[in-house]
Short mmCIF file of C-alpha atoms in Angstrom, two decimals:
data_model
loop_
_atom_site.label_atom_id
_atom_site.label_comp_id
_atom_site.label_asym_id
_atom_site.label_seq_id
_atom_site.Cartn_x
_atom_site.Cartn_y
_atom_site.Cartn_z
CA UNK D 1 130.14 133.74 -110.27
CA UNK D 2 130.63 130.41 -112.02
CA UNK D 3 134.15 130.08 -110.63
CA UNK D 4 133.04 131.08 -107.14
CA UNK D 5 130.39 128.36 -107.25
CA UNK D 6 132.99 125.79 -108.37
CA UNK D 7 135.34 126.75 -105.55
CA UNK D 8 132.46 126.52 -103.09
CA UNK D 9 131.68 123.01 -104.31
CA UNK D 10 135.30 121.93 -103.93
CA UNK D 11 135.98 123.54 -100.55
CA UNK D 12 132.50 123.43 -99.02
CA UNK D 13 132.44 119.97 -97.51
CA UNK D 14 136.09 119.87 -96.37
CA UNK D 15 135.63 123.24 -94.64
CA UNK D 16 132.43 122.01 -93.02
CA UNK D 17 134.11 118.83 -91.78
CA UNK D 18 137.07 120.71 -90.32
CA UNK D 19 134.63 123.09 -88.64
CA UNK D 20 132.72 120.20 -87.06
CA UNK D 21 136.01 118.62 -85.98
CA UNK D 22 137.14 121.93 -84.49
CA UNK D 23 133.86 122.52 -82.70
CA UNK D 24 133.68 119.02 -81.24
CA UNK D 25 137.24 119.12 -79.89
CA UNK D 26 136.77 122.64 -78.54
CA UNK D 27 135.39 121.85 -75.10
CA UNK D 28 136.27 118.32 -74.10
CA UNK D 29 139.95 117.38 -74.26
CA UNK D 30 140.01 113.96 -75.87
CA UNK D 31 143.19 111.92 -75.64
CA UNK D 32 142.69 110.26 -79.01
CA UNK D 33 141.61 113.23 -81.10
CA UNK D 34 143.81 116.33 -81.30
CA UNK D 35 142.36 119.70 -82.27
CA UNK D 36 142.95 120.88 -85.86
CA UNK D 37 145.40 123.51 -84.60
CA UNK D 38 147.48 121.05 -82.61
CA UNK D 39 147.58 118.65 -85.52
CA UNK D 40 148.71 121.35 -87.95
CA UNK D 41 151.55 122.56 -85.71
CA UNK D 42 152.62 118.99 -84.86
CA UNK D 43 152.56 118.12 -88.52
CA UNK D 44 154.88 120.98 -89.39
CA UNK D 45 157.20 120.31 -86.44
CA UNK D 46 157.35 116.56 -86.98
CA UNK D 47 157.84 116.31 -90.71
CA UNK D 48 159.44 119.54 -91.90
CA UNK D 49 162.80 118.91 -90.28
CA UNK D 50 165.47 116.33 -90.76
CA UNK D 51 162.76 113.62 -90.92
CA UNK D 52 162.14 114.54 -94.53
CA UNK D 53 165.61 113.30 -95.39
CA UNK D 54 165.94 110.51 -92.84
CA UNK D 55 162.48 108.90 -93.14
CA UNK D 56 160.21 110.35 -95.80
CA UNK D 57 162.59 110.54 -98.76
CA UNK D 58 164.03 106.99 -98.42
CA UNK D 59 160.53 105.53 -98.12
CA UNK D 60 159.30 107.32 -101.20
CA UNK D 61 162.44 106.40 -103.11
CA UNK D 62 161.98 102.71 -102.29
CA UNK D 63 158.34 102.96 -103.32
CA UNK D 64 159.17 104.57 -106.66
CA UNK D 65 161.97 102.13 -107.48
CA UNK D 66 159.82 99.13 -106.54
CA UNK D 67 156.74 100.28 -108.40
CA UNK D 68 158.56 101.25 -111.59
CA UNK D 69 160.48 97.98 -111.65
CA UNK D 70 157.23 96.07 -111.12
CA UNK D 71 155.51 97.96 -113.93
CA UNK D 72 158.34 97.40 -116.41
CA UNK D 73 158.84 93.73 -115.60
CA UNK D 74 155.10 93.17 -115.45
CA UNK D 75 154.45 94.67 -118.87
CA UNK D 76 157.39 92.85 -120.51
CA UNK D 77 156.43 89.48 -119.03
CA UNK D 78 152.78 90.15 -119.79
CA UNK D 79 153.54 90.86 -123.46
CA UNK D 80 155.56 87.66 -123.67
CA UNK D 81 152.97 85.45 -121.97
CA UNK D 82 150.01 87.11 -123.63
CA UNK D 83 151.32 86.64 -127.15
CA UNK D 84 151.76 82.85 -126.95
CA UNK D 85 148.66 80.80 -126.35
CA UNK D 86 150.42 77.73 -124.95
CA UNK D 87 152.46 79.87 -122.58
CA UNK D 88 149.27 81.48 -121.34
CA UNK D 89 147.62 78.14 -120.68
CA UNK D 90 150.76 76.84 -119.01
CA UNK D 91 151.20 79.74 -116.59
CA UNK D 92 147.61 80.75 -115.92
CA UNK D 93 146.85 78.64 -112.81
CA UNK D 94 150.20 79.46 -111.19
CA UNK D 95 149.76 83.19 -111.87
CA UNK D 96 146.20 83.12 -110.55
CA UNK D 97 147.55 81.59 -107.36
CA UNK D 98 150.27 84.21 -106.99
CA UNK D 99 147.77 86.98 -107.54
CA UNK D 100 145.52 85.52 -104.86
CA UNK D 101 148.27 85.37 -102.23
CA UNK D 102 147.82 88.47 -100.09
CA UNK D 103 151.07 90.41 -100.79
CA UNK D 104 151.85 91.32 -97.14
CA UNK D 105 152.65 87.66 -96.31
CA UNK D 106 155.66 88.07 -98.60
CA UNK D 107 157.27 90.32 -95.99
CA UNK D 108 158.21 87.53 -93.55
CA UNK D 109 159.30 85.26 -96.44
CA UNK D 110 161.61 87.82 -97.99
CA UNK D 111 162.91 88.76 -94.55
CA UNK D 112 164.07 85.15 -94.25
CA UNK D 113 165.52 84.95 -97.73
CA UNK D 114 167.21 88.33 -97.93
CA UNK D 115 167.59 89.61 -94.39
CA UNK D 116 166.43 93.07 -93.37
CA UNK D 117 167.72 95.58 -95.87
CA UNK D 118 166.68 98.23 -98.33
CA UNK D 119 166.78 95.81 -101.22
CA UNK D 120 164.47 93.45 -99.29
CA UNK D 121 161.90 96.22 -99.04
CA UNK D 122 162.18 97.02 -102.73
CA UNK D 123 161.81 93.33 -103.60
CA UNK D 124 158.74 93.12 -101.34
CA UNK D 125 157.17 95.99 -103.26
CA UNK D 126 158.09 94.48 -106.64
CA UNK D 127 156.85 91.01 -105.81
CA UNK D 128 153.54 92.32 -104.53
CA UNK D 129 152.89 94.90 -107.24
CA UNK D 130 153.82 92.90 -110.28
CA UNK D 131 150.74 90.62 -110.43
CA UNK D 132 148.02 93.15 -111.25
CA UNK D 133 150.19 94.66 -114.02
CA UNK D 134 151.24 91.27 -115.37
CA UNK D 135 147.78 89.71 -115.40
CA UNK D 136 146.11 92.79 -116.83
CA UNK D 137 148.72 92.97 -119.59
CA UNK D 138 148.15 89.31 -120.43
CA UNK D 139 144.41 89.90 -120.52
CA UNK D 140 144.82 93.05 -122.62
CA UNK D 141 147.09 91.34 -125.15
CA UNK D 142 144.70 88.41 -125.37
CA UNK D 143 141.72 90.64 -126.11
CA UNK D 144 143.27 92.44 -129.09
CA UNK D 145 140.69 92.98 -131.78
CA UNK D 146 140.94 90.09 -134.26
CA UNK D 147 140.42 92.27 -137.33
CA UNK D 148 143.15 94.69 -136.29
CA UNK D 149 145.52 91.84 -135.58
CA UNK D 150 144.82 90.21 -138.95
CA UNK D 151 145.21 93.52 -140.80
CA UNK D 152 148.55 94.09 -139.12
CA UNK D 153 149.63 90.64 -140.26
CA UNK D 154 148.46 91.23 -143.80
CA UNK D 155 150.42 94.45 -144.01
CA UNK D 156 153.48 92.60 -142.77
CA UNK D 157 153.71 94.57 -139.56
CA UNK D 158 155.62 92.41 -137.13
CA UNK D 159 158.19 92.49 -134.38
CA UNK D 160 158.70 95.74 -132.51
CA UNK D 161 156.43 97.75 -134.81
CA UNK D 162 153.58 95.37 -134.06
CA UNK D 163 154.13 95.75 -130.31
CA UNK D 164 154.47 99.52 -130.54
CA UNK D 165 151.54 100.29 -132.80
CA UNK D 166 149.11 97.44 -132.21
CA UNK D 167 149.68 95.56 -128.97
CA UNK D 168 150.56 98.36 -126.56
CA UNK D 169 147.81 100.78 -127.63
CA UNK D 170 145.06 98.18 -127.60
CA UNK D 171 146.17 96.70 -124.29
CA UNK D 172 146.80 100.18 -122.86
CA UNK D 173 143.54 100.74 -120.96
CA UNK D 174 143.84 97.32 -119.30
CA UNK D 175 147.50 97.80 -118.45
CA UNK D 176 146.81 101.15 -116.84
CA UNK D 177 143.97 99.65 -114.81
CA UNK D 178 146.58 97.23 -113.50
CA UNK D 179 149.03 100.03 -112.80
CA UNK D 180 146.42 101.80 -110.70
CA UNK D 181 146.01 98.71 -108.48
CA UNK D 182 149.78 98.31 -108.41
CA UNK D 183 150.24 101.81 -107.00
CA UNK D 184 147.92 101.32 -104.06
CA UNK D 185 149.37 97.89 -103.25
CA UNK D 186 152.86 99.40 -103.46
CA UNK D 187 151.99 102.05 -100.89
CA UNK D 188 150.56 99.41 -98.55
CA UNK D 189 153.67 97.26 -98.90
CA UNK D 190 155.99 100.19 -98.36
CA UNK D 191 154.32 100.94 -95.03
CA UNK D 192 154.07 97.32 -93.92
CA UNK D 193 157.64 96.36 -94.76
CA UNK D 194 158.75 99.27 -92.60
CA UNK D 195 156.37 98.50 -89.78
CA UNK D 196 157.47 94.90 -89.69
CA UNK D 197 161.22 95.18 -89.96
CA UNK D 198 163.00 98.48 -90.09
CA UNK D 199 164.77 101.15 -88.13
CA UNK D 200 163.79 104.05 -90.36
CA UNK D 201 161.10 105.07 -92.78
CA UNK D 202 157.54 106.30 -92.52
CA UNK D 203 155.94 103.09 -91.33
CA UNK D 204 158.55 102.61 -88.63
CA UNK D 205 158.23 106.19 -87.37
CA UNK D 206 154.45 106.06 -87.20
CA UNK D 207 154.49 102.82 -85.22
CA UNK D 208 157.08 104.36 -82.88
CA UNK D 209 154.74 107.29 -82.23
CA UNK D 210 151.83 104.96 -81.60
CA UNK D 211 153.85 102.81 -79.17
CA UNK D 212 154.98 105.85 -77.22
CA UNK D 213 151.39 107.21 -77.21
CA UNK D 214 152.44 110.37 -79.05
CA UNK D 215 148.93 110.71 -80.42
CA UNK D 216 149.13 114.04 -82.33
CA UNK D 217 152.39 112.89 -83.95
CA UNK D 218 150.75 109.59 -84.90
CA UNK D 219 147.86 111.43 -86.53
CA UNK D 220 150.31 113.63 -88.42
CA UNK D 221 151.88 110.41 -89.74
CA UNK D 222 148.50 109.19 -90.91
CA UNK D 223 148.00 112.54 -92.64
CA UNK D 224 151.33 112.35 -94.44
CA UNK D 225 150.57 108.82 -95.70
CA UNK D 226 147.25 110.12 -96.92
CA UNK D 227 148.95 113.00 -98.72
CA UNK D 228 151.35 110.60 -100.44
CA UNK D 229 148.40 108.47 -101.52
CA UNK D 230 146.57 111.49 -102.90
CA UNK D 231 149.69 112.74 -104.68
CA UNK D 232 150.26 109.34 -106.29
CA UNK D 233 146.68 109.15 -107.46
CA UNK D 234 146.86 112.64 -108.98
CA UNK D 235 150.09 111.81 -110.80
CA UNK D 236 148.52 108.61 -112.06
CA UNK D 237 145.34 110.30 -113.26
CA UNK D 238 147.36 112.97 -115.05
CA UNK D 239 149.56 110.41 -116.80
CA UNK D 240 146.63 108.16 -117.62
CA UNK D 241 144.73 111.00 -119.22
CA UNK D 242 147.75 111.86 -121.36
CA UNK D 243 148.51 108.30 -122.45
CA UNK D 244 144.91 107.30 -123.05
CA UNK D 245 143.64 110.55 -124.51
CA UNK D 246 142.62 108.79 -127.73
CA UNK D 247 140.79 106.11 -125.73
CA UNK D 248 138.73 108.51 -123.64
CA UNK D 249 137.89 110.46 -126.79
CA UNK D 250 136.75 107.25 -128.48
CA UNK D 251 134.60 106.30 -125.51
CA UNK D 252 132.94 109.72 -125.52
CA UNK D 253 132.07 109.38 -129.19
CA UNK D 254 130.73 105.87 -128.67
CA UNK D 255 128.65 106.91 -125.68
CA UNK D 256 127.23 109.87 -127.54
CA UNK D 257 125.89 107.66 -130.36
CA UNK Q 1 134.26 100.58 -114.65
CA UNK Q 2 136.27 99.07 -117.48
CA UNK Q 3 134.42 95.81 -117.10
CA UNK Q 4 131.34 96.74 -119.04
CA UNK Q 5 133.11 97.39 -122.33
CA UNK Q 6 135.61 94.55 -121.79
CA UNK Q 7 132.82 92.01 -121.50
CA UNK Q 8 131.30 93.49 -124.60
CA UNK Q 9 134.52 93.02 -126.54
CA UNK Q 10 135.07 89.39 -125.62
CA UNK Q 11 131.43 88.55 -126.28
CA UNK Q 12 131.60 89.97 -129.78
CA UNK Q 13 134.94 88.29 -130.52
CA UNK Q 14 133.73 84.82 -129.50
CA UNK Q 15 130.75 83.74 -131.62
CA UNK Q 16 131.63 85.93 -134.60
CA UNK Q 17 135.02 84.24 -134.93
CA UNK Q 18 133.62 80.69 -134.83
CA UNK Q 19 130.95 81.05 -137.49
CA UNK Q 20 133.52 82.01 -140.13
CA UNK Q 21 135.18 78.54 -139.92
CA UNK Q 22 137.36 79.07 -142.97
CA UNK Q 23 139.67 76.19 -143.92
CA UNK Q 24 142.63 78.58 -143.96
CA UNK Q 25 145.41 78.05 -141.47
CA UNK Q 26 144.40 81.05 -139.39
CA UNK Q 27 140.81 79.83 -139.23
CA UNK Q 28 141.81 76.34 -138.13
CA UNK Q 29 144.06 77.73 -135.45
CA UNK Q 30 141.22 79.68 -133.97
CA UNK Q 31 138.85 78.25 -131.38
CA UNK Q 32 137.63 74.73 -131.76
CA UNK Q 33 135.85 74.22 -128.44
CA UNK Q 34 135.84 70.41 -128.39
CA UNK Q 35 139.60 69.99 -128.68
CA UNK Q 36 140.92 73.09 -127.03
CA UNK Q 37 139.58 72.59 -123.51
CA UNK Q 38 141.35 69.47 -122.29
CA UNK Q 39 144.64 70.57 -123.87
CA UNK Q 40 144.39 73.88 -122.08
CA UNK Q 41 143.73 72.24 -118.74
CA UNK Q 42 146.56 69.76 -119.25
CA UNK Q 43 148.92 72.64 -119.91
CA UNK Q 44 147.67 74.33 -116.76
CA UNK Q 45 148.35 71.21 -114.70
CA UNK Q 46 151.76 70.94 -116.33
CA UNK Q 47 152.42 74.53 -115.33
CA UNK Q 48 151.56 73.81 -111.70
CA UNK Q 49 153.71 70.66 -111.70
CA UNK Q 50 156.59 72.53 -113.30
CA UNK Q 51 156.34 75.24 -110.65
CA UNK Q 52 156.32 72.69 -107.82
CA UNK Q 53 159.27 70.80 -109.35
CA UNK Q 54 161.31 73.98 -109.69
CA UNK Q 55 160.49 74.86 -106.11
CA UNK Q 56 161.50 71.34 -105.03
CA UNK Q 57 164.76 71.51 -106.98
CA UNK Q 58 166.00 74.91 -105.77
CA UNK Q 59 166.64 73.89 -102.13
CA UNK Q 60 167.63 70.32 -103.09
CA UNK Q 61 170.34 71.61 -105.40
CA UNK Q 62 171.45 74.03 -102.70
CA UNK Q 63 170.71 77.23 -104.65
CA UNK Q 64 168.93 78.50 -101.55
CA UNK Q 65 169.46 76.84 -98.19
CA UNK Q 66 166.66 74.52 -97.16
CA UNK Q 67 166.27 76.25 -93.82
CA UNK Q 68 165.22 79.41 -95.65
CA UNK Q 69 163.23 77.80 -98.45
CA UNK Q 70 162.15 74.24 -97.64
CA UNK Q 71 161.38 71.98 -100.64
CA UNK Q 72 157.79 71.92 -101.90
CA UNK Q 73 157.21 68.37 -100.65
CA UNK Q 74 158.01 69.38 -97.07
CA UNK Q 75 155.73 72.40 -97.20
CA UNK Q 76 152.86 70.40 -98.65
CA UNK Q 77 153.36 67.78 -95.95
CA UNK Q 78 153.27 70.53 -93.34
CA UNK Q 79 150.08 71.87 -94.89
CA UNK Q 80 148.56 68.37 -94.78
CA UNK Q 81 149.39 68.20 -91.06
CA UNK Q 82 147.89 71.65 -90.53
CA UNK Q 83 144.67 70.61 -92.21
CA UNK Q 84 144.09 68.09 -89.42
CA UNK Q 85 144.62 70.62 -86.63
CA UNK Q 86 141.74 72.36 -84.89
CA UNK Q 87 143.95 75.41 -84.25
CA UNK Q 88 144.52 75.85 -87.99
CA UNK Q 89 140.81 75.79 -88.76
CA UNK Q 90 140.16 78.17 -85.86
CA UNK Q 91 142.65 80.63 -87.38
CA UNK Q 92 141.04 80.22 -90.81
CA UNK Q 93 137.68 80.85 -89.18
CA UNK Q 94 138.90 84.03 -87.46
CA UNK Q 95 140.33 85.37 -90.71
CA UNK Q 96 137.22 84.58 -92.70
CA UNK Q 97 134.97 86.01 -89.98
CA UNK Q 98 136.86 89.32 -90.04
CA UNK Q 99 136.80 89.21 -93.86
CA UNK Q 100 133.07 88.59 -94.01
CA UNK Q 101 132.02 91.07 -91.31
CA UNK Q 102 134.24 93.78 -92.77
CA UNK Q 103 133.14 93.17 -96.35
CA UNK Q 104 129.45 92.97 -95.45
CA UNK Q 105 129.41 96.16 -93.40
CA UNK Q 106 131.46 98.02 -96.03
CA UNK Q 107 129.01 96.83 -98.68
CA UNK Q 108 125.92 97.96 -96.77
CA UNK Q 109 127.45 101.33 -95.92
CA UNK Q 110 128.68 101.90 -99.46
CA UNK Q 111 125.37 100.85 -100.98
CA UNK Q 112 123.35 103.23 -98.83
CA UNK Q 113 125.83 106.10 -99.16
CA UNK Q 114 126.22 105.48 -102.89
CA UNK Q 115 122.47 105.53 -103.57
CA UNK Q 116 121.94 108.66 -101.48
CA UNK Q 117 124.88 110.60 -102.90
CA UNK Q 118 124.53 109.24 -106.42
CA UNK Q 119 120.87 110.14 -106.81
CA UNK Q 120 121.41 113.83 -106.16
CA UNK Q 121 123.41 115.96 -108.53
CA UNK Q 122 124.10 118.48 -105.79
CA UNK Q 123 125.40 115.92 -103.28
CA UNK Q 124 127.58 114.32 -105.91
CA UNK Q 125 129.34 117.58 -106.72
CA UNK Q 126 129.43 118.62 -103.07
CA UNK Q 127 131.17 115.43 -101.89
CA UNK Q 128 133.42 114.92 -104.93
CA UNK Q 129 136.53 116.68 -103.63
CA UNK Q 130 136.31 114.99 -100.22
CA UNK Q 131 135.84 111.53 -101.75
CA UNK Q 132 138.75 112.05 -104.13
CA UNK Q 133 140.89 113.04 -101.17
CA UNK Q 134 139.86 110.27 -98.76
CA UNK Q 135 139.83 107.41 -101.27
CA UNK Q 136 143.57 107.13 -102.02
CA UNK Q 137 144.52 107.20 -98.31
CA UNK Q 138 146.01 103.74 -97.76
CA UNK Q 139 144.07 101.93 -95.08
CA UNK Q 140 147.31 100.68 -93.51
CA UNK Q 141 147.78 104.28 -92.42
CA UNK Q 142 144.96 103.56 -89.96
CA UNK Q 143 146.86 100.67 -88.33
CA UNK Q 144 148.20 102.76 -85.43
CA UNK Q 145 144.76 104.23 -84.84
CA UNK Q 146 143.16 100.78 -84.85
CA UNK Q 147 145.71 99.56 -82.31
CA UNK Q 148 145.04 102.49 -80.01
CA UNK Q 149 141.29 102.12 -80.27
CA UNK Q 150 140.82 98.35 -80.22
CA UNK Q 151 144.15 96.71 -79.41
CA UNK Q 152 144.70 93.23 -80.83
CA UNK Q 153 141.02 92.37 -81.15
CA UNK Q 154 139.13 91.48 -84.31
CA UNK Q 155 137.65 95.01 -84.41
CA UNK Q 156 141.07 96.31 -85.51
CA UNK Q 157 140.99 94.08 -88.59
CA UNK Q 158 137.40 95.03 -89.31
CA UNK Q 159 138.14 98.76 -89.12
CA UNK Q 160 140.90 98.42 -91.74
CA UNK Q 161 138.82 96.14 -93.96
CA UNK Q 162 135.78 98.41 -93.88
CA UNK Q 163 137.83 101.46 -94.78
CA UNK Q 164 139.57 99.74 -97.69
CA UNK Q 165 136.53 97.92 -99.05
CA UNK Q 166 134.10 100.81 -98.65
CA UNK Q 167 135.68 102.99 -101.34
CA UNK Q 168 135.87 100.18 -103.90
CA UNK Q 169 132.13 99.56 -103.64
CA UNK Q 170 131.10 103.18 -103.12
CA UNK Q 171 132.78 104.45 -106.30
CA UNK Q 172 131.27 101.67 -108.39
CA UNK Q 173 127.79 102.33 -106.97
CA UNK Q 174 128.19 106.03 -107.79
CA UNK Q 175 129.06 105.17 -111.40
CA UNK Q 176 126.21 102.68 -111.54
CA UNK Q 177 123.57 105.09 -110.23
CA UNK Q 178 124.80 107.73 -112.67
CA UNK Q 179 124.38 105.27 -115.54
CA UNK Q 180 120.58 105.06 -115.20
CA UNK Q 181 118.83 105.40 -118.53
CA UNK Q 182 116.93 108.67 -118.73
CA UNK Q 183 114.08 107.24 -120.79
CA UNK Q 184 113.56 104.37 -118.36
CA UNK Q 185 113.53 106.78 -115.45
CA UNK Q 186 111.07 109.10 -117.11
CA UNK Q 187 108.83 106.21 -118.10
CA UNK Q 188 108.80 105.05 -114.50
CA UNK Q 189 107.94 108.55 -113.37
CA UNK Q 190 105.09 109.02 -115.80
CA UNK Q 191 103.63 105.66 -114.80
CA UNK Q 192 103.56 107.10 -111.29
CA UNK Q 193 105.98 104.68 -109.65
CA UNK Q 194 106.75 105.87 -106.13
CA UNK Q 195 110.36 106.66 -105.25
CA UNK Q 196 110.99 103.33 -103.52
CA UNK Q 197 109.75 101.38 -106.54
CA UNK Q 198 111.87 103.49 -108.89
CA UNK Q 199 114.94 102.67 -106.85
CA UNK Q 200 114.01 98.99 -106.78
CA UNK Q 201 113.07 98.52 -110.44
CA UNK Q 202 115.07 101.16 -112.33
CA UNK Q 203 118.10 102.27 -110.37
CA UNK Q 204 119.03 99.00 -108.69
CA UNK Q 205 119.16 96.81 -111.82
CA UNK Q 206 121.28 99.43 -113.59
CA UNK Q 207 123.69 99.70 -110.70
CA UNK Q 208 123.89 95.95 -110.05
CA UNK Q 209 126.69 95.12 -112.56
CA UNK Q 210 128.77 97.98 -111.21
CA UNK Q 211 128.02 96.89 -107.66
CA UNK Q 212 129.16 93.35 -108.41
CA UNK Q 213 132.42 94.61 -109.91
CA UNK Q 214 132.97 96.69 -106.80
CA UNK Q 215 132.19 93.78 -104.49
CA UNK Q 216 134.52 91.46 -106.39
CA UNK Q 217 137.40 93.94 -106.10
CA UNK Q 218 136.52 94.66 -102.47
CA UNK Q 219 136.51 90.95 -101.61
CA UNK Q 220 140.16 90.49 -102.55
CA UNK Q 221 141.18 93.79 -100.97
CA UNK Q 222 139.38 92.75 -97.78
CA UNK Q 223 141.37 89.50 -97.63
CA UNK Q 224 144.64 91.42 -98.08
CA UNK Q 225 143.71 93.76 -95.26
CA UNK Q 226 142.51 90.95 -92.99
CA UNK Q 227 145.84 89.14 -93.33
CA UNK Q 228 147.79 92.40 -93.02
CA UNK Q 229 146.04 93.40 -89.81
CA UNK Q 230 146.72 89.98 -88.30
CA UNK Q 231 150.33 90.04 -89.42
CA UNK Q 232 151.19 93.54 -88.26
CA UNK Q 233 148.81 94.18 -85.37
CA UNK Q 234 148.50 90.61 -84.14
CA UNK Q 235 144.74 90.25 -84.12
CA UNK Q 236 143.74 86.58 -84.21
CA UNK Q 237 143.83 84.70 -87.53
CA UNK Q 238 146.10 83.20 -90.18
CA UNK Q 239 148.29 86.29 -90.45
CA UNK Q 240 149.21 86.12 -86.79
CA UNK Q 241 149.98 82.39 -87.13
CA UNK Q 242 152.35 83.25 -90.00
CA UNK Q 243 154.14 85.85 -87.89
CA UNK Q 244 154.35 83.39 -84.98
CA UNK Q 245 155.67 80.58 -87.18
CA UNK Q 246 158.29 82.91 -88.62
CA UNK Q 247 159.55 84.18 -85.27
CA UNK Q 248 159.40 80.64 -83.85
CA UNK Q 249 161.55 79.27 -86.68
CA UNK Q 250 158.85 76.86 -87.96
CA UNK Q 251 159.78 77.64 -91.54
CA UNK Q 252 157.90 74.84 -93.31
CA UNK Q 253 154.89 75.72 -91.18
CA UNK Q 254 155.14 79.34 -92.27
CA UNK Q 255 155.28 78.41 -95.96
CA UNK Q 256 152.36 76.03 -95.45
CA UNK Q 257 150.27 78.83 -93.96
CA UNK Q 258 151.19 81.15 -96.83
CA UNK Q 259 150.14 78.43 -99.25
CA UNK Q 260 146.86 78.23 -97.33
CA UNK Q 261 146.24 81.99 -97.61
CA UNK Q 262 146.87 81.78 -101.36
CA UNK Q 263 144.39 78.94 -101.69
CA UNK Q 264 141.81 80.90 -99.69
CA UNK Q 265 142.42 83.83 -102.03
CA UNK Q 266 141.84 81.63 -105.08
CA UNK Q 267 138.65 80.24 -103.53
CA UNK Q 268 137.35 83.73 -102.76
CA UNK Q 269 138.08 84.83 -106.35
CA UNK Q 270 136.25 81.81 -107.74
CA UNK Q 271 133.32 82.32 -105.39
CA UNK Q 272 133.00 85.98 -106.33
CA UNK Q 273 133.13 85.22 -110.05
CA UNK Q 274 130.46 82.56 -109.53
CA UNK Q 275 128.19 84.96 -107.61
CA UNK Q 276 128.73 87.61 -110.27
CA UNK Q 277 127.78 85.20 -113.05
CA UNK Q 278 124.69 84.06 -111.15
CA UNK Q 279 123.37 87.50 -110.28
CA UNK Q 280 124.10 88.97 -113.69
CA UNK Q 281 123.08 86.10 -115.94
CA UNK Q 282 120.14 88.16 -117.20
CA UNK Q 283 122.42 91.07 -117.90
CA UNK Q 284 125.11 89.54 -120.08
CA UNK Q 285 122.56 87.46 -121.97
CA UNK Q 286 120.67 90.63 -122.93
CA UNK Q 287 123.92 92.23 -123.97
CA UNK Q 288 125.12 89.43 -126.23
CA UNK Q 289 121.70 89.33 -127.93
CA UNK Q 290 121.92 93.01 -128.73
CA UNK Q 291 125.39 92.59 -130.20
CA UNK Q 292 124.64 89.58 -132.39
#
């Protein structure tokens, strides 16, 4: 009974929405809105063929490479900048500026500097995604609890051990908040770099469909981008819950008091 | 979401650290407000100058050809020329108009939807799966749809902005409404406050800090989407000017426009932080009193 109710809560609204969609496309044939059935068959036909290897897989690979490089470089640079006060003061205005530049404008710049290639797209993703991770790491390192920091010093904990057991855990929640932003920006940049300058990839294919007025195919492209977004967010939430289990537990205790 | 506790942490670290004022080396190194500020700002200026000098040197030394990366002085000169052009300000106006209209409508929609959904336990559970599914969909996925529906008009930009900004605000409002203090709510009820007054005096003040966080995040996302739409779709604004400058080979002009978008981004961030501080002054002051 309990489980049935839970399932009903999860599936109720989506089922209702699909039903409304189905009912409203039943009579009138709209050019812009395909019926659920058409969309499902087009989706299967369009994406479960060679497109998976020629367009979907390369896009996702570029996204993963770019995002992981941005996270690693961002955290390393953030640890470095965050741990020295003068370095922080020196770089802060410049970093604030780079964060404020809307990342998509980097696409034309990098097209000029690097030409149109796979590595250009990866660099676009890196250079757009790095700022939220970097700035959040700096902020997280800065806000380390003073008492903890002093205790670590008193016990002679320094170097790598200090980073591993003091800095990374206490900056962790902030860093992961940055990683979450980084993921969604990465997805945006993946699509845009392909829409702007490419001959393959998801973004390119979807724009091709739109230009040739293949409306159901275009919708199926929107759906697949959505699915990638949802998958990324699930992976992120899963990882975050594992890494920050201690933090969420702590918060629960604090909130309960 | 993380902002509540973060603010708490910094507030408790600040005054507590100063009052100790031990003569030890660690104590002296810690904050001394009178001397620290100008030094910090000087370093910041030095950082900006260093960045500009590096930028100037790279093309001058021939590390990257000047036709791909013009020296900083040329770009700044191009920006100075742009600042005197009506066309530049018109483009800025178009971008900011799309930004504002998109952000404002997303905010209103999210506020209404958030209050309605957030105040009912049933609705919250009922919509949860759908929200979690729709939220991560990147709004650039809607670009083809926007083009089909609206073409290269400003409505295309606004559609993308509203979709992206809506979720940022909506989620925060949901958290905020859920955070309402039970005792306060029950007090309001037993004093016989009607529903509208309860929303105005109990729910709204609780949700306001969350709302402001959401709006601040949404404001920068909205700018990203405004520029993206102009760049990719070609709706009027700075993004389209950048694409035109790039395809027309006006490289310094393109860099100048990018510089301009960055400056607009910085201004928007500053403005949002200012508004947040103004609207929440009562809130943080109460908090720091409780802590000390």
